[in-house]
Tab-separated table of C-alpha atoms and ligand atoms in Angstrom:
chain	number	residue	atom	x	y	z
O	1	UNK	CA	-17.095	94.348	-56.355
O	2	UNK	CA	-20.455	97.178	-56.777
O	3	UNK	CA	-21.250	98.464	-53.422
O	4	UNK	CA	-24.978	99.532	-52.945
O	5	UNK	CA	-25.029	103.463	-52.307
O	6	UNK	CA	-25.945	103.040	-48.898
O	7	UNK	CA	-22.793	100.684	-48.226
O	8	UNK	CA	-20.645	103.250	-50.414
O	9	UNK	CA	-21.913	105.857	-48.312
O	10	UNK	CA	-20.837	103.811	-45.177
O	11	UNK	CA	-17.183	102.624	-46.363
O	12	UNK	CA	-16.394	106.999	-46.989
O	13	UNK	CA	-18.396	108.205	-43.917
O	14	UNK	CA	-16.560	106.033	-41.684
O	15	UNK	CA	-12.891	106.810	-39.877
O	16	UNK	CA	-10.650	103.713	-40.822
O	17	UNK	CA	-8.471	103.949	-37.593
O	18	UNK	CA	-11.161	104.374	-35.800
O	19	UNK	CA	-12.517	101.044	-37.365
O	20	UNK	CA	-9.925	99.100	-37.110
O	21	UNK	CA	-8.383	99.697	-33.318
O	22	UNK	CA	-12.451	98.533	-32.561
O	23	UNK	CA	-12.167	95.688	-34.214
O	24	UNK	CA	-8.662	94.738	-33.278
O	25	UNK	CA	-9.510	95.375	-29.491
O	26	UNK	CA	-13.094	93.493	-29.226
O	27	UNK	CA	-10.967	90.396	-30.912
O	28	UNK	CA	-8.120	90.786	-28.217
O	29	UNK	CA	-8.328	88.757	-25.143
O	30	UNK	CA	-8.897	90.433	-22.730
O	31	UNK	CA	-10.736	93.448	-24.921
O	32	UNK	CA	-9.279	96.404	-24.878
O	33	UNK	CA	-9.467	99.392	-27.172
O	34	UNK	CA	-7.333	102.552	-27.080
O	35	UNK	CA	-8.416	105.581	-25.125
O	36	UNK	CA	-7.990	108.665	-27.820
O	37	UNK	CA	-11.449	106.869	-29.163
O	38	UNK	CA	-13.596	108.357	-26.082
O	39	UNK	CA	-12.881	112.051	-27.355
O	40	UNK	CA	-15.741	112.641	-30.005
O	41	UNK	CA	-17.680	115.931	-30.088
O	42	UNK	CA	-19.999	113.972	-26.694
O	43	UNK	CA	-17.018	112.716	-25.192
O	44	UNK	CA	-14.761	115.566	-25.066
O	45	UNK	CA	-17.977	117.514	-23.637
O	46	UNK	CA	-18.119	114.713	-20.624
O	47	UNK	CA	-14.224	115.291	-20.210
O	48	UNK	CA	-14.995	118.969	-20.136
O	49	UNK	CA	-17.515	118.277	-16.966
O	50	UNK	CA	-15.346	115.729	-15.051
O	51	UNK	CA	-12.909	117.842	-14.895
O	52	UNK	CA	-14.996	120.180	-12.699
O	53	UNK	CA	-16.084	117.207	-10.619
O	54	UNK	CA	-15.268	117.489	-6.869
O	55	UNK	CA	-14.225	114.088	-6.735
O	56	UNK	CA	-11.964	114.618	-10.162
O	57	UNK	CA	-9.041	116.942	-8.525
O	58	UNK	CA	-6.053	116.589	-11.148
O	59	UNK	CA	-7.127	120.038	-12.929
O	60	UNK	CA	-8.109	122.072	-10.263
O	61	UNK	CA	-4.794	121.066	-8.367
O	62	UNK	CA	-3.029	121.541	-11.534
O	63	UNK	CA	-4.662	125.044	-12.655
O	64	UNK	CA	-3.488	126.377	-8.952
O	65	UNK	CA	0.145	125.486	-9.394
O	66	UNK	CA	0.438	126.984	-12.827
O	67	UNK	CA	-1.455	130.090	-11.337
O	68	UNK	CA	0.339	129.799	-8.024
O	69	UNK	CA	4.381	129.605	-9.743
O	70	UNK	CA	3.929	131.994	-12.555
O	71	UNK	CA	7.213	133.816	-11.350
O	72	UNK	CA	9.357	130.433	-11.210
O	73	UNK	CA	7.856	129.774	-14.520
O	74	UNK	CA	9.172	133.301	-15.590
O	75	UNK	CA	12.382	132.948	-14.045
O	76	UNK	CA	13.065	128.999	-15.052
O	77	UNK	CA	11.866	129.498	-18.912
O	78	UNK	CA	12.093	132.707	-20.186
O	79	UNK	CA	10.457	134.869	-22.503
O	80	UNK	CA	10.334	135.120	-26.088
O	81	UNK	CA	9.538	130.974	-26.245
O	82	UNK	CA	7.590	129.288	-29.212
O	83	UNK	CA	5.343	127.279	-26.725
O	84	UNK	CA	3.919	123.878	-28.309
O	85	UNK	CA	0.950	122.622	-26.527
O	86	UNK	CA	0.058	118.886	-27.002
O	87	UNK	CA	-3.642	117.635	-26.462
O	88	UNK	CA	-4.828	121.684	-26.372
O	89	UNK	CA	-8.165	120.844	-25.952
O	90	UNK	CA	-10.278	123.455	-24.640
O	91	UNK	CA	-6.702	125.430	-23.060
O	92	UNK	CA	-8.572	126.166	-19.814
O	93	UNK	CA	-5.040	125.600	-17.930
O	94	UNK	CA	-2.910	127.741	-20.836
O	95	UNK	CA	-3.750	131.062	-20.032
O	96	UNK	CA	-1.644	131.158	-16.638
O	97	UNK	CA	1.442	129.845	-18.013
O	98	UNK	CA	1.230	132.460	-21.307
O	99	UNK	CA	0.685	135.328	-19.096
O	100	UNK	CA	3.488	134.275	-16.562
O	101	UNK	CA	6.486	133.417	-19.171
O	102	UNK	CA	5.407	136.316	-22.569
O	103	UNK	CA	6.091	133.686	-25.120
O	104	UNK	CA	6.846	135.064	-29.097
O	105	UNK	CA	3.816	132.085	-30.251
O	106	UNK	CA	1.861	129.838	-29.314
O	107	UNK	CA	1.394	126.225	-31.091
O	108	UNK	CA	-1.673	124.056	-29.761
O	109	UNK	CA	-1.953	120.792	-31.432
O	110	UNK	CA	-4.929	118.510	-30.506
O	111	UNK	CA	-6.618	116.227	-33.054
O	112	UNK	CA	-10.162	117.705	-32.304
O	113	UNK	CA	-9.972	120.591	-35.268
O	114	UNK	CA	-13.668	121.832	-33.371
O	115	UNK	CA	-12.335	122.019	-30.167
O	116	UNK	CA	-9.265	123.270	-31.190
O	117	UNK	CA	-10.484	125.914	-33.496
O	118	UNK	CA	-12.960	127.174	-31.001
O	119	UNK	CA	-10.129	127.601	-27.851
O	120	UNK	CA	-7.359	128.576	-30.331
O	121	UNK	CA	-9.854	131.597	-31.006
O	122	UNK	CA	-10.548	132.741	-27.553
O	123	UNK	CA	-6.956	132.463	-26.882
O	124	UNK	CA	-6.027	134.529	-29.585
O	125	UNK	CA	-8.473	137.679	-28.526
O	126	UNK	CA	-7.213	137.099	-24.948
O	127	UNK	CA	-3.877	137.876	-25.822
O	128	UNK	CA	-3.540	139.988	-28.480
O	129	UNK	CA	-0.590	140.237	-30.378
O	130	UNK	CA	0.549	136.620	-29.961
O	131	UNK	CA	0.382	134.445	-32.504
O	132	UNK	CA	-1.701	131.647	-32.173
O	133	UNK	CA	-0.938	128.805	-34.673
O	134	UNK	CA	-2.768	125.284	-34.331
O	135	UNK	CA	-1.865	122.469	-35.687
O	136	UNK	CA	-5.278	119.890	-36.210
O	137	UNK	CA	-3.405	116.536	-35.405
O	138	UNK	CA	-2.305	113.462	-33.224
O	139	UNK	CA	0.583	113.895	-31.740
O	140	UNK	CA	1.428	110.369	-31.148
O	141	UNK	CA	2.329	110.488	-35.230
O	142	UNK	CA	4.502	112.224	-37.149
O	143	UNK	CA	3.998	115.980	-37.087
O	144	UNK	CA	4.545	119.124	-38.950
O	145	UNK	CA	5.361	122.296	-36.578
O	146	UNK	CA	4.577	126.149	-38.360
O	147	UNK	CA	7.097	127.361	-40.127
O	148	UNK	CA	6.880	131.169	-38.595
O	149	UNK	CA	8.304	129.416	-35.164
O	150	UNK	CA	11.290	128.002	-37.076
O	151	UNK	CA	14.049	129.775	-35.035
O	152	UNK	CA	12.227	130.191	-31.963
O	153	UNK	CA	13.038	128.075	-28.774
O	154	UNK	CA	10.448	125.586	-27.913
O	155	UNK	CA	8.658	124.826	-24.780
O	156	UNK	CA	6.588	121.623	-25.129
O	157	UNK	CA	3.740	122.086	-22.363
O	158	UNK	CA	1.901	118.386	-21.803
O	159	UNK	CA	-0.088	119.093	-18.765
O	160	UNK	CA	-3.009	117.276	-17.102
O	161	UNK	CA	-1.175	113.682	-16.800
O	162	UNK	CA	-2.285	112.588	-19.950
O	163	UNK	CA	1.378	110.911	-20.235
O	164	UNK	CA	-0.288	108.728	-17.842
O	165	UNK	CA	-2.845	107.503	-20.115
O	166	UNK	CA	0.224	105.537	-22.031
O	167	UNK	CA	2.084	102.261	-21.273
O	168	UNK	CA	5.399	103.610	-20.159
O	169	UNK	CA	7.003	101.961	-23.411
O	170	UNK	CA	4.572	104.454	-25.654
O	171	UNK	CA	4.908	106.911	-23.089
O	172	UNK	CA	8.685	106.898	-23.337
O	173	UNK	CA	8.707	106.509	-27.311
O	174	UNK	CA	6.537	110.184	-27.138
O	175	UNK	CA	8.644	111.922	-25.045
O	176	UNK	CA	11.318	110.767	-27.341
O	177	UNK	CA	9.267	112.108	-30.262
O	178	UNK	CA	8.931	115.355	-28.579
O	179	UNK	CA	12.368	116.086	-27.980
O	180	UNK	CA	12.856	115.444	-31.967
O	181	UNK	CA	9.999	117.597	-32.712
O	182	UNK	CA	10.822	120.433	-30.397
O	183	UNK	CA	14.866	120.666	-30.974
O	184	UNK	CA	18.171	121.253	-29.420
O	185	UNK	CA	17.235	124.023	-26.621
O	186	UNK	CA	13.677	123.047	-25.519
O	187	UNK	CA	12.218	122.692	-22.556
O	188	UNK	CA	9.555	120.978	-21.345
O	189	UNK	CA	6.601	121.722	-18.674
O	190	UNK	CA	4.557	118.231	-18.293
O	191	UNK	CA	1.799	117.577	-15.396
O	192	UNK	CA	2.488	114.334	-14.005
O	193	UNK	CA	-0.444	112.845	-11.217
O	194	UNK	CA	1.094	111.401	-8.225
O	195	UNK	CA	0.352	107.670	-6.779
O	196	UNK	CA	-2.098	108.475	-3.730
O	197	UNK	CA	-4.631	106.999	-1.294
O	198	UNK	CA	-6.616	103.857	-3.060
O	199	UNK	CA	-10.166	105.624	-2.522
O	200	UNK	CA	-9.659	109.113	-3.439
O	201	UNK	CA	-8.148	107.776	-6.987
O	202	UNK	CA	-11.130	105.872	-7.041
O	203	UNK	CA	-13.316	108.376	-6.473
O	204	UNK	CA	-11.836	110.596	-8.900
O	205	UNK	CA	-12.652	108.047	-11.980
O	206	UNK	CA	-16.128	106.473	-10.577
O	207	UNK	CA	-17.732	109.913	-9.545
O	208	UNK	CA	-20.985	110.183	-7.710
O	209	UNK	CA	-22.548	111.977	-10.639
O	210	UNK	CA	-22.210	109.338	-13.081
O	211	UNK	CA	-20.179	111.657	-15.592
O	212	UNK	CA	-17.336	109.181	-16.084
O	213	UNK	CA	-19.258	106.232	-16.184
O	214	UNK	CA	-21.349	108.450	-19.105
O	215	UNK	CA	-17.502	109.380	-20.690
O	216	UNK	CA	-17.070	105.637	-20.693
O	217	UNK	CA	-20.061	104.425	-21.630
O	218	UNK	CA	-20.667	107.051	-24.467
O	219	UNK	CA	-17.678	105.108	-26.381
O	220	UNK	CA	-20.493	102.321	-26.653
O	221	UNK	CA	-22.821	104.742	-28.019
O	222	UNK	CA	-20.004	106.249	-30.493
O	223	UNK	CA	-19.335	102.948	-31.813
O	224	UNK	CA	-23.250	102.026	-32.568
O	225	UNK	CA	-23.491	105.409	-34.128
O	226	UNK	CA	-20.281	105.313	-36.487
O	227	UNK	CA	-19.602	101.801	-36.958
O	228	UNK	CA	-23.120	100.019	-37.232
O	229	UNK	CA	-22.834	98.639	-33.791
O	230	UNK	CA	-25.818	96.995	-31.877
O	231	UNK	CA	-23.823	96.679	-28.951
O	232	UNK	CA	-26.801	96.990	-25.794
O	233	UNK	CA	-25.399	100.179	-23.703
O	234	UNK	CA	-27.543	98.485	-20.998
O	235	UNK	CA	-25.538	95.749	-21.185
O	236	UNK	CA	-22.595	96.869	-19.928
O	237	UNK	CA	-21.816	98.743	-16.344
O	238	UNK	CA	-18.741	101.383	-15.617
O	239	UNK	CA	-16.168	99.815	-13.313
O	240	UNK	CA	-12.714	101.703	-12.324
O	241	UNK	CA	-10.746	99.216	-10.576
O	242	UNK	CA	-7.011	100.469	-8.641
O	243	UNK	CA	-4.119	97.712	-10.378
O	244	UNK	CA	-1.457	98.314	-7.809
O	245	UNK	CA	1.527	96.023	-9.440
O	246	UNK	CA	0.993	98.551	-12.478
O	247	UNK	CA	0.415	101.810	-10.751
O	248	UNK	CA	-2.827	102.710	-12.470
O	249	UNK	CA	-6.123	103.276	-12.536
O	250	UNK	CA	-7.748	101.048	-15.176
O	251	UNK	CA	-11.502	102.374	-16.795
O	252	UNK	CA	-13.678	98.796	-17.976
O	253	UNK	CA	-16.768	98.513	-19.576
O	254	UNK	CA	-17.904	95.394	-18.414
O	255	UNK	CA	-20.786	92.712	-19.675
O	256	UNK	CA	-23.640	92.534	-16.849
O	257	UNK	CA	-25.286	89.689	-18.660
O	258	UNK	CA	-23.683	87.501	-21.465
O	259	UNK	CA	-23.926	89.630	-24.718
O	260	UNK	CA	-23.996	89.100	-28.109
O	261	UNK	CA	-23.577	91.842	-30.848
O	262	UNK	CA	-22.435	93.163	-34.272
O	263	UNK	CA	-19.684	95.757	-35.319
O	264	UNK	CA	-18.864	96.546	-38.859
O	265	UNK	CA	-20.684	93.449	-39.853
O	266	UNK	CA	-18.455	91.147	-37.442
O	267	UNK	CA	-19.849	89.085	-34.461
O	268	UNK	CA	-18.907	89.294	-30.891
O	269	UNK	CA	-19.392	87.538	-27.561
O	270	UNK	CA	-19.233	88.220	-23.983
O	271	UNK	CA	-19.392	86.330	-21.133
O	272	UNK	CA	-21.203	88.080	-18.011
O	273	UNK	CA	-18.003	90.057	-16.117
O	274	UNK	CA	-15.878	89.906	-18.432
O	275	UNK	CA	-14.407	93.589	-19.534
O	276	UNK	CA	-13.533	96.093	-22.146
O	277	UNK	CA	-10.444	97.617	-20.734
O	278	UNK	CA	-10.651	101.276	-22.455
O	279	UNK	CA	-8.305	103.232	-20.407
O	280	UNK	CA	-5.462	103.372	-18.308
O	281	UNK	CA	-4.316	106.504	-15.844
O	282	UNK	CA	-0.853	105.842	-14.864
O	283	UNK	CA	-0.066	107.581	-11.349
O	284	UNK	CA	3.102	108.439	-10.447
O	285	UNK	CA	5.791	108.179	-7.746
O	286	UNK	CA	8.374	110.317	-5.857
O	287	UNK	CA	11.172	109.466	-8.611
O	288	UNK	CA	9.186	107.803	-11.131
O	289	UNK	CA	8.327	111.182	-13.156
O	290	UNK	CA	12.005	112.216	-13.381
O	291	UNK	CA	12.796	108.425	-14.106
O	292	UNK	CA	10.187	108.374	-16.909
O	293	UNK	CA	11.561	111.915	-18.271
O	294	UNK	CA	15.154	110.905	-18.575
O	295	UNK	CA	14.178	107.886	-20.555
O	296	UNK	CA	12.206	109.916	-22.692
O	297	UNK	CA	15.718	111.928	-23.141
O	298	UNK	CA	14.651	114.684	-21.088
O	299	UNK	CA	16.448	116.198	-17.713
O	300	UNK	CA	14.613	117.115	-15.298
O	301	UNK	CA	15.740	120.062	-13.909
O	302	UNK	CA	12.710	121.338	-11.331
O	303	UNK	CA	9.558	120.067	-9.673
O	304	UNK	CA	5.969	122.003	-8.484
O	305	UNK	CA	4.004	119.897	-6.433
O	306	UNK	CA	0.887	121.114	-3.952
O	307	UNK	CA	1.002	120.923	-0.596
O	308	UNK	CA	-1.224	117.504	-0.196
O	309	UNK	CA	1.282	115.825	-2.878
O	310	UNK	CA	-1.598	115.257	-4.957
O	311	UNK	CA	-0.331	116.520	-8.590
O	312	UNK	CA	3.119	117.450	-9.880
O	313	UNK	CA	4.217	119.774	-12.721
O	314	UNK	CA	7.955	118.811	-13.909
O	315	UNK	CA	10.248	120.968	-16.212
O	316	UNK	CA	12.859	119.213	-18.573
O	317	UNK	CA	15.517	120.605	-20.885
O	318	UNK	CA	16.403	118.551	-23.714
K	1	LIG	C1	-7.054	112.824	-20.182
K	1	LIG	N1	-6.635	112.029	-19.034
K	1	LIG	C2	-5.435	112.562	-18.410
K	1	LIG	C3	-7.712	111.721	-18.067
K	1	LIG	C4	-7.167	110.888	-16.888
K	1	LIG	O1	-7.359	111.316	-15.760
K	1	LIG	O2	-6.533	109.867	-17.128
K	1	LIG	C5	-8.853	110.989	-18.735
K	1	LIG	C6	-9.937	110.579	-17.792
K	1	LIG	N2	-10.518	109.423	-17.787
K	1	LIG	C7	-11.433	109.390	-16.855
K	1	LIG	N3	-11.429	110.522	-16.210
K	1	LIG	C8	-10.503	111.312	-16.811
């Protein structure tokens, strides 16, 4: 088959994955589409504000343990560690735990190369002498670490709950992969948000600002830009909803009238209400972190939490 040079341009400009977990999700019923697909260039920008939001308190309660336990970090990990950061982002939270524990490298894998490149950099003039080696990638694939850590001790650090943005079957599967990836005497430092009052998790994903509703709604725009979409962003509202038999927040996009629109030249309908599921935010219990760890084929071997029980930080050995 020819293509025309504007569809050739189209079938190489476009991200197949990307593609295909769209089209897979809008033909699901109910819809849902995976949640690594919010973090373009404008997406990982709104992450970057909501998680200054007052309403949004995972970081900031998160940032003040790892600056508040520095010397239990010190004591419980060591120096001279090959630390392996997963979902690096912009590193805001990394900084504390490098200066607390000295580490002999630092590894921060996220699949944003931009973002990545950008953070890796300011890391690097902030501490010099470290090495700072990133790895551009998912981590929920197969991975290659750098070879100048091979030796080293690994500490896998997975903080800000993302975990939680995983069906515990995935979620377990990952930890799983880590423990492969990282070897015999790792540890582990993962940020695990804690099952709280209905209104303040609530609050912390439909924010008075409209910046999550934006982060949600801008995968709408992100599809329409990169995979032909005419999907009206009018057309849908923002809706975080509490599902208490799961433990979770849930994010939905959901139709205000009934819809009809085009991606990647396929049709779609939608009845008015019904929803786009495009995240999940798994909160988590007293035990359930340690539970979830050991299944993962981790030991949990000590806890930070903050004094309103808001956000934990858990260290594992492997
Ligand atoms: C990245 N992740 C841990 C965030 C969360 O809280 O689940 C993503 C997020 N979604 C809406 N607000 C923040």
């Amino acid at each position: 088959m020819l293509l025309t040079d504007q569809a050739a341009a189209f079938a190489t400009s476009i991200d197949p994955a990307f593609r295909q977990d769209i089209l897979e999700g809008l033909s699901r019923s109910p819809k849902a589409t995976p949640p690594i697909w919010f973090y373009d260039r404008k997406g990982s920008e709104l992450f970057e504000q909501i998680t200054d939001l007052p309403e949004y308190y995972p970081t900031r309660t998160e940032t003040a343990l790892l600056k508040a336990h520095g010397s239990d970090f010190a004591t419980a990990i060591g120096e001279g560690r090959a630390v392996v950061e997963f979902g690096a982002g912009s590193a805001r939270k990394t900084p504390h735990l490098l200066r607390a524990i000295a580490p002999a490298a630092y590894v921060p894998i996220d699949i944003s190369g931009d973002f990545l490149h950008a953070s890796s950099a300011e890391l690097a003039s902030a501490f010099p002498g470290l090495p700072v080696l990133p790895v551009v990638g998912d981590f929920n694939g197969p991975l290659d670490l750098p070879s100048a850590i091979e030796g080293l001790p690994r500490l896998g650090f997975f903080p800000g709950s993302t975990i939680g943005n995983m069906e515990p079957d995935a979620a377990v599967d990952l930890l799983r992969a880590m423990r492969a990836l990282l070897g015999q005497d790792a540890t582990l430092l993962i940020g695990m948000d804690r099952i709280k009052d209905r209104d303040r998790l609530i609050a912390a994903y439909d924010d008075a600002a409209g910046v999550t509703a934006a982060f949600n709604l801008n995968l709408v725009e992100r599809i329409n830009r990169e995979l032909e979409g005419d999907l009206p962003v009018d057309g849908f509202a923002h809706r975080a909803i509490w599902n208490d038999r799961k433990a979770r927040i849930e994010m939905h996009l959901e139709a205000v009238a009934p819809l009809h629109f085009h991606v990647a030249g396929q049709c779609f309908h939608m009845e008015a209400g019904e929803t786009i599921h495009t995240e999940s935010s798994h909160k988590y219990g007293a035990r359930d972190g340690s539970l979830l760890l050991s299944a993962g084929g981790w030991d949990p071997v000590q806890e930070w939490i903050d004094a309103e029980g808001l956000f934990a930080l858990i260290l594992a050995t492997a």
